[in-house]
Amino acid sequence: GENVEQHPSTLSVQEGDSAVIKCTYSDSASNYFPWYKQELGKRPQLIIDIRSNVGEKKDQRIAVTLNKTAKHFSLHITETQPEDSAVYFCAADKAAGNKLTFGGGTRVLVKP
Amino acid sequence: SQTIHQWPATLVQPVGSPLSLECTVEGTSNPNLYWYRQAAGRGLQLLFYSVGIGQISSEVPQNLSASRPQDRQFILSSKKLLLSDSGFYLCAWRGPVLTGTEAFFGQGTRLTVV
C-alpha cells in the first residue's frame, strides 16, 4: 500500500520567514496530493491540493510543488504569520484507491 | 450543504469495556466514509474506510471494528478496549467519486482508556 513520509516533524520559524515541509510517497500510481492544516484541538481542514498533471499550484501565501519522477511534493508558506502555527499534514491518493494516506504531520510554530 | 456529526466529543472508558463511536453525514448520498486515529503528537492513521453500505475495508489489524448500517452512518466499535486504544478518533467523508476529492472531518472524539 501507499506510504507517505513527512519531514520535518517540527518546524520553528520567525514571523515573516518562509516555511517548507516535504513529503515523499511510495506508490507511483498516486495522483492526488492534498495538504491539511489542523489547529490545536480542531479538525484537519484542506488548505491546498495538487494533481499529478500539474507541477506547481499557488494560493496567496501558500504553494505546493510536485515532482512525480522523484515522488515527492512540498508545501511552501511565505511571509509566515502567527496564525500559521498549526500541524500540517500531507496526503496521497490514487485513482480508484478511495483511500487517503496521510504523512506523520509537521508541527509549525511561528514566533512573533 | 453537507455536514458531518461525530459523537461523543470526549470519552473516558476503563480497560476491557466496550466502545461505540458514531458518525453521520448529512446533505450527500453514497459518501466514502473513513475512521482515522491520531495518537498524541502523531499523524493520522487510517483505520477503516467504506465505499458503501456494508462494505468495510480494514487498514490496521487490531481489536477495533467498523460497520456501516446505513448510507450515511459509520460506527467504530470495540468489544474490549486496551490502553493503547487511547487517542483522538476522527471520522471523515469524501464525495462518491473515484479520487481527488476533499475529505471533510468530524469534530473528533478524544478517547482516554484508563
Tab-separated table of C-alpha atoms in Angstrom:
chain	number	residue	atom	x	y	z
A	1	GLY	CA	0.000	0.000	0.000
A	2	GLU	CA	0.860	3.662	-0.092
A	3	ASN	CA	3.370	5.054	2.397
A	4	VAL	CA	3.775	8.791	2.935
A	5	GLU	CA	6.780	10.185	4.785
A	6	GLN	CA	6.757	13.791	6.007
A	7	HIS	CA	9.624	15.980	7.208
A	8	PRO	CA	10.390	17.751	9.430
A	9	SER	CA	8.213	16.689	12.342
A	10	THR	CA	8.578	20.121	13.931
A	11	LEU	CA	9.470	23.468	12.402
A	12	SER	CA	10.051	26.758	14.170
A	13	VAL	CA	10.289	29.949	12.106
A	14	GLN	CA	10.365	33.666	12.763
A	15	GLU	CA	7.333	35.637	11.711
A	16	GLY	CA	7.817	36.791	8.138
A	17	ASP	CA	10.164	33.974	7.180
A	18	SER	CA	9.247	31.091	4.887
A	19	ALA	CA	8.410	27.526	5.911
A	20	VAL	CA	8.873	24.432	3.778
A	21	ILE	CA	7.502	20.973	4.505
A	22	LYS	CA	8.442	17.986	2.366
A	23	CYS	CA	6.681	14.688	1.725
A	24	THR	CA	7.588	11.578	-0.204
A	25	TYR	CA	5.217	8.866	-1.357
A	26	SER	CA	5.796	5.290	-2.412
A	27	ASP	CA	3.024	4.431	-4.880
A	28	SER	CA	3.758	5.793	-8.342
A	29	ALA	CA	0.026	5.440	-9.157
A	30	SER	CA	-0.877	8.178	-6.670
A	31	ASN	CA	-2.133	11.255	-8.454
A	32	TYR	CA	-3.782	13.492	-5.869
A	33	PHE	CA	-1.843	15.267	-3.125
A	34	PRO	CA	-3.716	17.436	-0.617
A	35	TRP	CA	-2.409	19.370	2.361
A	36	TYR	CA	-4.396	19.778	5.574
A	37	LYS	CA	-3.976	22.183	8.455
A	38	GLN	CA	-5.012	21.216	11.971
A	39	GLU	CA	-5.160	23.903	14.620
A	40	LEU	CA	-4.900	22.871	18.242
A	41	GLY	CA	-7.906	20.822	19.325
A	42	LYS	CA	-9.655	21.201	15.990
A	43	ARG	CA	-10.336	19.054	12.978
A	44	PRO	CA	-7.994	18.978	9.947
A	45	GLN	CA	-9.042	21.211	7.061
A	46	LEU	CA	-7.880	21.278	3.471
A	47	ILE	CA	-5.684	24.254	2.584
A	48	ILE	CA	-4.416	23.329	-0.874
A	49	ASP	CA	-4.148	20.323	-3.160
A	50	ILE	CA	-2.386	19.372	-6.372
A	51	ARG	CA	-2.956	16.730	-9.004
A	52	SER	CA	-0.288	14.841	-10.860
A	53	ASN	CA	-0.821	16.689	-14.124
A	54	VAL	CA	0.381	19.926	-12.507
A	55	GLY	CA	3.863	20.734	-11.194
A	56	GLU	CA	3.013	23.716	-9.013
A	57	LYS	CA	-0.008	25.440	-7.546
A	58	LYS	CA	-0.270	28.679	-5.585
A	59	ASP	CA	-2.913	30.230	-3.375
A	60	GLN	CA	-1.855	33.552	-1.875
A	61	ARG	CA	0.932	32.786	0.616
A	62	ILE	CA	0.907	29.032	0.184
A	63	ALA	CA	2.170	26.946	-2.697
A	64	VAL	CA	2.661	23.282	-3.398
A	65	THR	CA	5.170	21.704	-5.776
A	66	LEU	CA	5.148	18.162	-7.099
A	67	ASN	CA	7.987	16.095	-8.550
A	68	LYS	CA	6.440	12.912	-9.922
A	69	THR	CA	9.750	11.437	-11.015
A	70	ALA	CA	11.207	11.682	-7.540
A	71	LYS	CA	7.826	11.012	-5.891
A	72	HIS	CA	7.934	13.958	-3.577
A	73	PHE	CA	5.889	17.083	-3.017
A	74	SER	CA	6.346	20.115	-0.832
A	75	LEU	CA	4.326	22.835	0.885
A	76	HIS	CA	5.733	26.348	0.917
A	77	ILE	CA	4.388	29.065	3.204
A	78	THR	CA	5.766	32.549	2.621
A	79	GLU	CA	5.624	35.567	4.931
A	80	THR	CA	4.577	33.383	7.842
A	81	GLN	CA	2.217	34.813	10.446
A	82	PRO	CA	1.384	33.640	13.982
A	83	GLU	CA	-1.933	32.213	12.739
A	84	ASP	CA	0.041	29.823	10.533
A	85	SER	CA	1.055	27.976	13.707
A	86	ALA	CA	-0.586	24.550	13.464
A	87	VAL	CA	0.059	20.940	12.487
A	88	TYR	CA	0.222	20.373	8.740
A	89	PHE	CA	-0.424	17.023	7.081
A	90	CYS	CA	0.333	15.927	3.572
A	91	ALA	CA	-1.567	13.059	1.972
A	92	ALA	CA	-1.624	10.957	-1.183
A	93	ASP	CA	-4.363	9.173	-3.080
A	94	LYS	CA	-4.700	7.363	-6.404
A	95	ALA	CA	-7.395	6.785	-8.941
A	96	ALA	CA	-9.982	4.295	-7.683
A	97	GLY	CA	-7.987	3.972	-4.479
A	98	ASN	CA	-10.649	5.538	-2.285
A	99	LYS	CA	-8.079	5.752	0.476
A	100	LEU	CA	-6.337	8.891	1.632
A	101	THR	CA	-2.988	8.120	3.255
A	102	PHE	CA	-1.529	10.829	5.462
A	103	GLY	CA	2.001	11.696	6.422
A	104	GLY	CA	3.051	11.924	10.060
A	105	GLY	CA	2.432	15.657	10.332
A	106	THR	CA	4.608	18.734	10.890
A	107	ARG	CA	4.103	20.979	13.880
A	108	VAL	CA	4.829	24.535	12.741
A	109	LEU	CA	5.464	27.279	15.277
A	110	VAL	CA	5.697	30.846	14.049
A	111	LYS	CA	7.470	33.028	16.574
A	112	PRO	CA	6.494	36.704	16.659
B	1	SER	CA	-24.870	21.932	2.451
B	2	GLN	CA	-23.120	18.853	3.742
B	3	THR	CA	-22.378	18.375	7.427
B	4	ILE	CA	-20.765	15.637	9.437
B	5	HIS	CA	-21.624	14.832	13.023
B	6	GLN	CA	-19.448	12.793	15.336
B	7	TRP	CA	-20.081	11.978	18.956
B	8	PRO	CA	-19.265	11.952	21.747
B	9	ALA	CA	-16.614	14.683	21.818
B	10	THR	CA	-14.807	13.150	24.787
B	11	LEU	CA	-14.958	9.752	26.375
B	12	VAL	CA	-13.204	8.103	29.307
B	13	GLN	CA	-13.543	4.341	29.408
B	14	PRO	CA	-11.986	1.626	31.579
B	15	VAL	CA	-9.806	-1.081	30.089
B	16	GLY	CA	-11.882	-4.018	28.926
B	17	SER	CA	-15.060	-2.013	28.390
B	18	PRO	CA	-16.852	-1.819	25.016
B	19	LEU	CA	-16.754	1.154	22.670
B	20	SER	CA	-19.162	2.640	20.187
B	21	LEU	CA	-18.448	5.862	18.308
B	22	GLU	CA	-20.955	7.112	15.799
B	23	CYS	CA	-20.612	9.348	12.776
B	24	THR	CA	-23.349	10.591	10.476
B	25	VAL	CA	-23.238	12.682	7.337
B	26	GLU	CA	-26.000	14.930	6.035
B	27	GLY	CA	-26.564	16.526	2.657
B	28	THR	CA	-24.912	13.954	0.429
B	29	SER	CA	-25.536	10.439	-0.835
B	30	ASN	CA	-23.224	7.461	-1.118
B	31	PRO	CA	-20.222	9.144	0.508
B	32	ASN	CA	-16.924	7.406	1.136
B	33	LEU	CA	-16.534	7.221	4.911
B	34	TYR	CA	-13.370	6.939	6.972
B	35	TRP	CA	-12.203	6.415	10.532
B	36	TYR	CA	-8.783	7.807	11.457
B	37	ARG	CA	-6.942	7.708	14.754
B	38	GLN	CA	-4.497	10.351	15.884
B	39	ALA	CA	-2.285	9.429	18.814
B	40	ALA	CA	-0.899	12.342	20.854
B	41	GLY	CA	1.553	14.304	18.734
B	42	ARG	CA	1.316	11.811	15.885
B	43	GLY	CA	-0.113	11.591	12.408
B	44	LEU	CA	-3.461	10.442	11.074
B	45	GLN	CA	-3.647	6.668	10.919
B	46	LEU	CA	-6.344	5.261	8.640
B	47	LEU	CA	-8.284	2.572	10.491
B	48	PHE	CA	-11.254	1.777	8.246
B	49	TYR	CA	-12.911	3.090	5.136
B	50	SER	CA	-16.174	2.298	3.420
B	51	VAL	CA	-17.408	2.927	-0.106
B	52	GLY	CA	-20.951	1.701	0.513
B	53	ILE	CA	-23.420	0.141	2.930
B	54	GLY	CA	-21.955	-2.977	4.495
B	55	GLN	CA	-18.606	-2.519	2.709
B	56	ILE	CA	-15.741	-2.088	5.152
B	57	SER	CA	-12.016	-2.140	4.422
B	58	SER	CA	-9.683	-2.530	7.362
B	59	GLU	CA	-6.254	-0.968	7.253
B	60	VAL	CA	-4.827	-1.919	10.607
B	61	PRO	CA	-5.413	-5.264	12.366
B	62	GLN	CA	-6.497	-4.562	15.928
B	63	ASN	CA	-9.354	-5.010	18.340
B	64	LEU	CA	-11.471	-2.360	16.636
B	65	SER	CA	-14.192	-2.929	14.066
B	66	ALA	CA	-16.369	-0.708	11.911
B	67	SER	CA	-19.830	-1.007	10.471
B	68	ARG	CA	-21.938	0.967	8.037
B	69	PRO	CA	-25.563	0.032	8.650
B	70	GLN	CA	-26.929	2.954	6.634
B	71	ASP	CA	-25.614	5.013	3.725
B	72	ARG	CA	-24.597	7.972	5.850
B	73	GLN	CA	-23.817	6.280	9.155
B	74	PHE	CA	-20.435	4.900	10.169
B	75	ILE	CA	-19.785	3.249	13.531
B	76	LEU	CA	-16.497	2.374	15.207
B	77	SER	CA	-16.662	-0.341	17.847
B	78	SER	CA	-14.640	-2.445	20.192
B	79	LYS	CA	-15.667	-5.287	22.438
B	80	LYS	CA	-12.812	-4.760	24.892
B	81	LEU	CA	-10.740	-1.593	24.985
B	82	LEU	CA	-6.987	-1.606	25.529
B	83	LEU	CA	-4.875	1.196	26.984
B	84	SER	CA	-3.287	1.586	23.560
B	85	ASP	CA	-6.682	2.473	22.086
B	86	SER	CA	-6.468	5.926	23.644
B	87	GLY	CA	-6.318	8.697	21.088
B	88	PHE	CA	-8.208	11.203	19.019
B	89	TYR	CA	-10.629	9.489	16.631
B	90	LEU	CA	-11.736	11.333	13.536
B	91	CYS	CA	-14.497	10.415	11.147
B	92	ALA	CA	-14.338	11.826	7.622
B	93	TRP	CA	-16.296	11.727	4.377
B	94	ARG	CA	-15.470	12.278	0.726
B	95	GLY	CA	-17.676	12.590	-2.326
B	96	PRO	CA	-18.703	9.483	-4.256
B	97	VAL	CA	-16.100	9.840	-6.970
B	98	LEU	CA	-13.030	7.788	-7.683
B	99	THR	CA	-10.384	10.179	-6.477
B	100	GLY	CA	-9.278	13.702	-5.908
B	101	THR	CA	-11.981	14.986	-3.609
B	102	GLU	CA	-11.596	16.863	-0.366
B	103	ALA	CA	-12.040	14.970	2.884
B	104	PHE	CA	-14.254	16.639	5.480
B	105	PHE	CA	-13.602	15.693	9.065
B	106	GLY	CA	-15.886	15.497	12.046
B	107	GLN	CA	-15.035	17.283	15.271
B	108	GLY	CA	-13.323	14.179	16.626
B	109	THR	CA	-13.674	12.071	19.767
B	110	ARG	CA	-10.949	12.176	22.358
B	111	LEU	CA	-10.887	8.712	23.911
B	112	THR	CA	-8.978	8.024	27.092
B	113	VAL	CA	-8.768	4.427	28.233
B	114	VAL	CA	-7.947	4.154	31.934
